[in-house]
PDB file of C-alpha atoms in Angstrom:
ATOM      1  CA  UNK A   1     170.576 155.583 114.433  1.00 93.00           C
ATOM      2  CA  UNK A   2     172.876 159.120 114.424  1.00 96.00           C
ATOM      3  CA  UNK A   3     174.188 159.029 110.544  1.00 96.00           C
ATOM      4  CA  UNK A   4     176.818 160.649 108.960  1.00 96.00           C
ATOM      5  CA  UNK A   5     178.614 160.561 105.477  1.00 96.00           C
ATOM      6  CA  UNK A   6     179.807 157.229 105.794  1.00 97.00           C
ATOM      7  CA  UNK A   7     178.756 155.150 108.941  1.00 98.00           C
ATOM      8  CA  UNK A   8     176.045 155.787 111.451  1.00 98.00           C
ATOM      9  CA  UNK A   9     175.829 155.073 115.093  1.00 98.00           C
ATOM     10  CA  UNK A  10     173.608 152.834 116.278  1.00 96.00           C
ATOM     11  CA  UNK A  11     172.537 150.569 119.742  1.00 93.00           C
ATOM     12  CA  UNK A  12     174.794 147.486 120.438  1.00 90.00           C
ATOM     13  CA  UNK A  13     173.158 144.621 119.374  1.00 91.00           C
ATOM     14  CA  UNK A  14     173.736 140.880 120.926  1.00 87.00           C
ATOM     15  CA  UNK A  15     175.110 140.029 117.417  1.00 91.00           C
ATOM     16  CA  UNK A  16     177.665 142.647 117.901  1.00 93.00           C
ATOM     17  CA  UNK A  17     179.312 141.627 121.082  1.00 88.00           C
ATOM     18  CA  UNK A  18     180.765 138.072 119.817  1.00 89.00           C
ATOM     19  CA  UNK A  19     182.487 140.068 116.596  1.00 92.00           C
ATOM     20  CA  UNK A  20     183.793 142.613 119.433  1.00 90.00           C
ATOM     21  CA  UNK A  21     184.996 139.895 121.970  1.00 88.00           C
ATOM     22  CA  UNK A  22     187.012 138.048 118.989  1.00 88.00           C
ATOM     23  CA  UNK A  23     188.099 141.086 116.211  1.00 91.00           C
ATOM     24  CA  UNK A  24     188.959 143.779 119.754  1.00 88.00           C
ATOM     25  CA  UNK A  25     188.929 142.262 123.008  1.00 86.00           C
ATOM     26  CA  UNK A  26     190.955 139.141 121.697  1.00 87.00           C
ATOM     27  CA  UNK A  27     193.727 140.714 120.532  1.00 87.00           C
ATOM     28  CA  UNK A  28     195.757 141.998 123.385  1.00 89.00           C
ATOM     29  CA  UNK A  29     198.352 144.300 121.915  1.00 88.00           C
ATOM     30  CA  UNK A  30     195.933 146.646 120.473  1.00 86.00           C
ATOM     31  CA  UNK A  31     193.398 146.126 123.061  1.00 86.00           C
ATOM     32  CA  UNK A  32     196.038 147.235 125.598  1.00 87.00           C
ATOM     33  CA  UNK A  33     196.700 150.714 122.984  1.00 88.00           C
ATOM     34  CA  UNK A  34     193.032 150.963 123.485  1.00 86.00           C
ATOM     35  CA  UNK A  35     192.138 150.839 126.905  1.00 85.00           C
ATOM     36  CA  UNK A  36     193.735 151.457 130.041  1.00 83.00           C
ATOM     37  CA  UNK A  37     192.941 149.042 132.383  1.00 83.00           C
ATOM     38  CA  UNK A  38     194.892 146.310 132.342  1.00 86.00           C
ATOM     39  CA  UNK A  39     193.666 142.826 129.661  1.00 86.00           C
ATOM     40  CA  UNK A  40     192.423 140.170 131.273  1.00 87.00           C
ATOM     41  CA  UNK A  41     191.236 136.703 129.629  1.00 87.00           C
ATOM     42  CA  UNK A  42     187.064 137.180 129.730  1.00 84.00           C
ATOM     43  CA  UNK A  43     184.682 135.275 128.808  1.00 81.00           C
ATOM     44  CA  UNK A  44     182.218 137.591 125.862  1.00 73.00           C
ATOM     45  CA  UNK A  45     179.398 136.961 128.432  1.00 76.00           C
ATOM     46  CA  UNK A  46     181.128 138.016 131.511  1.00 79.00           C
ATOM     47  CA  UNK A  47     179.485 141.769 132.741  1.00 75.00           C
ATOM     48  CA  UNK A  48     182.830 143.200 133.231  1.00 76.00           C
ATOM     49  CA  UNK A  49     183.823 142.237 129.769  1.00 75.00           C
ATOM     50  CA  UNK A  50     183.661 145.430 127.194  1.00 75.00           C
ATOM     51  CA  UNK A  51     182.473 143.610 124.440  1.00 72.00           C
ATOM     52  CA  UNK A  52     179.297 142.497 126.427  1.00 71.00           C
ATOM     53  CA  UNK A  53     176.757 145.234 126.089  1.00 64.00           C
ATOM     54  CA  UNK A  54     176.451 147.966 129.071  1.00 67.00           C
ATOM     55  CA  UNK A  55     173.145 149.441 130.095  1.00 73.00           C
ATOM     56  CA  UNK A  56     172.368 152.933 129.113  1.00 72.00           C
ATOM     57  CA  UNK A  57     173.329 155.352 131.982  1.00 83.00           C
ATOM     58  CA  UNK A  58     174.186 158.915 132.620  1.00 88.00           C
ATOM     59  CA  UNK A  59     177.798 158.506 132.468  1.00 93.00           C
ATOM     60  CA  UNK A  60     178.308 156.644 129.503  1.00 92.00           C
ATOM     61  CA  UNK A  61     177.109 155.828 125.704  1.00 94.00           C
ATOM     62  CA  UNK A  62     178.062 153.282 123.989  1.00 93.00           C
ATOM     63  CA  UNK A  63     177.472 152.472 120.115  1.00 95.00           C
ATOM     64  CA  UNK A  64     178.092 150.073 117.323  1.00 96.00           C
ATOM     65  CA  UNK A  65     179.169 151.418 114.421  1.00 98.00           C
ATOM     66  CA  UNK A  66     177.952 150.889 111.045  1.00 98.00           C
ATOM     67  CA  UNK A  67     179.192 150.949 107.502  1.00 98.00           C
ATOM     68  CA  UNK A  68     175.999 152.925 106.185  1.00 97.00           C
ATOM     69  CA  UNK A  69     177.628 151.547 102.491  1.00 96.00           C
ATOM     70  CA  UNK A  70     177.927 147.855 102.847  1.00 96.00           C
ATOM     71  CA  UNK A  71     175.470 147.826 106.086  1.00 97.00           C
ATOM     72  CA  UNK A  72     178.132 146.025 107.833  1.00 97.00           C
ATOM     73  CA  UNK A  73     179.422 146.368 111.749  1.00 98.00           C
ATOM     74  CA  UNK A  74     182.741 148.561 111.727  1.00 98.00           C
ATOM     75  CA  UNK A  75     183.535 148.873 115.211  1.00 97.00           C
ATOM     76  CA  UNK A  76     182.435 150.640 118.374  1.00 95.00           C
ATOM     77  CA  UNK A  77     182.232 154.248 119.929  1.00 96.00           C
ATOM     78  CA  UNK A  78     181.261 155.726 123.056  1.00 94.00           C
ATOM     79  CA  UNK A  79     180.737 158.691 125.526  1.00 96.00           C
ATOM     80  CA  UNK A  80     182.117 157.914 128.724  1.00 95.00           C
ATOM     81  CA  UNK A  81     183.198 159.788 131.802  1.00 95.00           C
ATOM     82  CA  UNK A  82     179.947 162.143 130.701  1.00 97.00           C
ATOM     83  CA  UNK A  83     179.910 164.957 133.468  1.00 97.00           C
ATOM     84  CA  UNK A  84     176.495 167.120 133.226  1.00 96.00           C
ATOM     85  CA  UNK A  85     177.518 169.244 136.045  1.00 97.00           C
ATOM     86  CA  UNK A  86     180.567 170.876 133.714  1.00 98.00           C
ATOM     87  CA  UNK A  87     178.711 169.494 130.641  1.00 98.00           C
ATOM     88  CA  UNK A  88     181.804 167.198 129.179  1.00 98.00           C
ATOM     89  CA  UNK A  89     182.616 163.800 128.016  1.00 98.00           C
ATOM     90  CA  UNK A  90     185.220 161.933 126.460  1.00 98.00           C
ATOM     91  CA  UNK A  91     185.327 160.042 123.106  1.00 97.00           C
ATOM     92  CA  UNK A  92     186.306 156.377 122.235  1.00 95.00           C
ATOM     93  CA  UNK A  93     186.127 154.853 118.843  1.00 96.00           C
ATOM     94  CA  UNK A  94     187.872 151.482 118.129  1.00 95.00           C
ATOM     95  CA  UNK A  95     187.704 150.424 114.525  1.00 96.00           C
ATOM     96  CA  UNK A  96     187.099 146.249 113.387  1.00 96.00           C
ATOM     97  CA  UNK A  97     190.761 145.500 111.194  1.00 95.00           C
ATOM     98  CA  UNK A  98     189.022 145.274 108.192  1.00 96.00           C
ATOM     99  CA  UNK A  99     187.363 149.234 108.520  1.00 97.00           C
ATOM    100  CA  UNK A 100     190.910 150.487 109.110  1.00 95.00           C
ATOM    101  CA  UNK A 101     192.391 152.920 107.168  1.00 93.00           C
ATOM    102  CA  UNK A 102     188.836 153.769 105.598  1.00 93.00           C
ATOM    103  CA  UNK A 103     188.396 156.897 106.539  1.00 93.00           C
ATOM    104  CA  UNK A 104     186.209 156.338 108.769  1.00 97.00           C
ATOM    105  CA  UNK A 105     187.355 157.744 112.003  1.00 97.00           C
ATOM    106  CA  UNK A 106     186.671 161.247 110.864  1.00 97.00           C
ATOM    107  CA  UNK A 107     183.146 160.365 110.115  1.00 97.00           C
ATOM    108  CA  UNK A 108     182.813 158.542 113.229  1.00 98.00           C
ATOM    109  CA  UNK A 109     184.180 161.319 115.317  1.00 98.00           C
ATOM    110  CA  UNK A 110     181.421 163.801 114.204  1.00 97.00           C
ATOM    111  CA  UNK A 111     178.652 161.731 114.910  1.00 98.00           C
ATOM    112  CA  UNK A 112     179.680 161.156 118.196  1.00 98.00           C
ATOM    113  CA  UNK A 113     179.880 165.347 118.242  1.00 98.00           C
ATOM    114  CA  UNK A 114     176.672 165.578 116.842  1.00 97.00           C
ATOM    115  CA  UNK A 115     175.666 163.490 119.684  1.00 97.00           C
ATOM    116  CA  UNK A 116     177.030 165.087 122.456  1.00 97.00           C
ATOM    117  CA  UNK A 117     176.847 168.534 121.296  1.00 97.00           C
ATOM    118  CA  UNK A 118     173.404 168.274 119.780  1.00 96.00           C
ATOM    119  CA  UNK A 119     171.404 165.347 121.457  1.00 96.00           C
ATOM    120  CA  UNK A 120     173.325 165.726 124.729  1.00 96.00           C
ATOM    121  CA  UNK A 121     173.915 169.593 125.323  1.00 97.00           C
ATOM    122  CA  UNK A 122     177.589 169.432 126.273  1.00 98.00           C
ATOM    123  CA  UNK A 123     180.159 172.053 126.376  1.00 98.00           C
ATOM    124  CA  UNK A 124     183.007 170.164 125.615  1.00 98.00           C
ATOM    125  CA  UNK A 125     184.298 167.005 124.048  1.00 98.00           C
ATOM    126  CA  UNK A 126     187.830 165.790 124.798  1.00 98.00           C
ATOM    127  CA  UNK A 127     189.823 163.096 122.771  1.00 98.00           C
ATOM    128  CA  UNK A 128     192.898 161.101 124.720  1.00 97.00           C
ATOM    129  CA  UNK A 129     195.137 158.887 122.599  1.00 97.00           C
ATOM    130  CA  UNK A 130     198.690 157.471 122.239  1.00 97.00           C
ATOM    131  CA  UNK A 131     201.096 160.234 120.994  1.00 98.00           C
ATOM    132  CA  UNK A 132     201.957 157.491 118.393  1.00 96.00           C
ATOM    133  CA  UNK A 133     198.421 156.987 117.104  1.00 96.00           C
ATOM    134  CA  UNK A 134     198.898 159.184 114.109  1.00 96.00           C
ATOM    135  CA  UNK A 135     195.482 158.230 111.652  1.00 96.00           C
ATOM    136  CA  UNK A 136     193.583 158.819 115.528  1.00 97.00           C
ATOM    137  CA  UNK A 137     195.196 162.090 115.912  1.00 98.00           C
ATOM    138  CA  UNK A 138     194.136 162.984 111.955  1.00 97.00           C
ATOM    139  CA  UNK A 139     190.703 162.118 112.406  1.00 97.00           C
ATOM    140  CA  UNK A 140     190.451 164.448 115.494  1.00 98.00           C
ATOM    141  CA  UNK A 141     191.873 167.582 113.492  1.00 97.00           C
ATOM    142  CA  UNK A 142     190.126 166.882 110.797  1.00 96.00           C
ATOM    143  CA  UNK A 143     186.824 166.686 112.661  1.00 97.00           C
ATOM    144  CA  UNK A 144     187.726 170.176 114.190  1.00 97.00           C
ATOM    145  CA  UNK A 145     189.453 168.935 117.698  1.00 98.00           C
ATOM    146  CA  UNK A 146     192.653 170.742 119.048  1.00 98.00           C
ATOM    147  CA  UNK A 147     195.375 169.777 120.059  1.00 98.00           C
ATOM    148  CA  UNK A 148     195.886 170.915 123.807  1.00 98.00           C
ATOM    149  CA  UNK A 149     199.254 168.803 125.450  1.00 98.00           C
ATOM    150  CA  UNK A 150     201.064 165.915 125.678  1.00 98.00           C
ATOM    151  CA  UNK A 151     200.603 163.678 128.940  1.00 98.00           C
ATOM    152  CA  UNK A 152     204.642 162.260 129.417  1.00 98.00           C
ATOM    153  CA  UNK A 153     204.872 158.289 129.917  1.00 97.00           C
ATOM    154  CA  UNK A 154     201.106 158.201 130.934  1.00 96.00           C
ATOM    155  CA  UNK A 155     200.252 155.357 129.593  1.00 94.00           C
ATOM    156  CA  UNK A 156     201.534 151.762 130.535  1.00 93.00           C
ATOM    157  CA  UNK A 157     201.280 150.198 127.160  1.00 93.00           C
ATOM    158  CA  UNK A 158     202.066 146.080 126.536  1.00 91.00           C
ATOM    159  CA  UNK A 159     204.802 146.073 128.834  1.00 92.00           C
ATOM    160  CA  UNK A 160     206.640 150.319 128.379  1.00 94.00           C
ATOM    161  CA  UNK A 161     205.154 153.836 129.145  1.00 96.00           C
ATOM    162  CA  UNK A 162     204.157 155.901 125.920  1.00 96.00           C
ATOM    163  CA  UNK A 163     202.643 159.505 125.770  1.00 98.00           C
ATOM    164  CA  UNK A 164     199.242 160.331 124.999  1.00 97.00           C
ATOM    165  CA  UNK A 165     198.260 163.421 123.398  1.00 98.00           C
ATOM    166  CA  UNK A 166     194.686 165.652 124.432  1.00 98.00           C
ATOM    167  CA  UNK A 167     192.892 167.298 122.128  1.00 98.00           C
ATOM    168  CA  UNK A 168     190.253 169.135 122.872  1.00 98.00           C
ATOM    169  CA  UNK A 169     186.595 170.261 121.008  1.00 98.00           C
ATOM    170  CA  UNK A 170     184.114 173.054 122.583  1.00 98.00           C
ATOM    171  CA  UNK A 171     180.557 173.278 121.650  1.00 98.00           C
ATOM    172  CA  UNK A 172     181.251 176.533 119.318  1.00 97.00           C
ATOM    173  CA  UNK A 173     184.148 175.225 117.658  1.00 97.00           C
ATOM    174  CA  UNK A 174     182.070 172.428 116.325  1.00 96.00           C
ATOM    175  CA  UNK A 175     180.657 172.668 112.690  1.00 87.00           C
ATOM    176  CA  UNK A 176     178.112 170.363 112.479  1.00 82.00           C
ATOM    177  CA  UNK A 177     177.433 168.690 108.869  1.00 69.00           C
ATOM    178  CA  UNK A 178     174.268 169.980 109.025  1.00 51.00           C
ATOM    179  CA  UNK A 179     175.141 173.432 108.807  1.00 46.00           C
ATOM    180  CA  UNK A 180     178.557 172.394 106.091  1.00 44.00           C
ATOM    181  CA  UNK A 181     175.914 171.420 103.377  1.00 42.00           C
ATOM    182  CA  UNK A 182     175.651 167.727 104.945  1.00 45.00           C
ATOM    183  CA  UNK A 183     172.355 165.960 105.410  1.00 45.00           C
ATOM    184  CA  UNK A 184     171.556 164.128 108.977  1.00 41.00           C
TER     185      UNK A 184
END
């Protein structure tokens, strides 16, 4: 497990995936602010299903997250779309309702830089959300990420076409907690 202040990164466990399949997958209209391919009804077992657990693999990294507090699953993160030729990935964190509005995403975020920065040796970390996704776009700042464009009507999103927003993080930008007085 990757810890931070509040919540720590760990390996998807079986347990996980039913919580995932009924608290994210299940409910469409955030699923579909989440994720850009398109909902489809899945079974939790199904391999194409992203609650079921994915096998480890170059390209991607995928987490549960945990409430280091209460213990308790909070949601899920990952690394996809990991390139080791230009040394950059993307970042995905989807919260359970009840770890909303926490403060967690922050937390979250840094791990997940602490991973790909530190564990992984990559140059650059890159955020993509809905323009409208205000407490995402917090959490990114506040973890050090920039703010590089707006992508216009990108995203199809539960039936209209929203913007999304980049923000971007390089390797010497990043403060790790480590180094800010934190403990690891």
């Amino acid at each position: 497990m990757i810890r931070g202040d509040k919540v720590g990164l760990r390996t998807r466990r079986d347990s996980d995936v039913p919580v995932f399949q009924a608290e994210l997958y299940e409910d469409v209209v955030t699923r579909s602010r989440t994720d850009p391919r398109p909902w489809r009804p899945l079974p939790p077992d199904a391999a194409e299903s992203p609650a079921a657990g994915a096998e480890p693999s170059d390209e991607r990294a995928y987490f549960s997250v945990e409430e280091l507090e209460s213990q308790e699953l909070a949601g899920q993160a990952l690394l996809w779309g990991i390139d080791l030729h230009n040394r950059t990935a993307h970042l995905g964190i989807t919260l359970l309702p009840a770890f909303r509005g926490r403060g967690l995403a922050a937390d979250v975020l840094g791990v997940l830089c602490e991973y790909g920065f530190a564990v992984r040796g990559l140059q650059r970390l890159q955020v993509e959300t809905l323009a409208d996704n205000t407490p995402m776009i917090a959490a990114a700042t506040r973890t050090g990420f920039t703010l590089e464009g707006t992508l216009r009507r990108s995203a199809w999103v539960y039936g209209s076409f929203v913007d999304e927003v980049v923000l971007g993080l390089l390797a010497e930008e990043w403060a790790p907690a480590s180094l800010a007085g934190g403990d690891r």
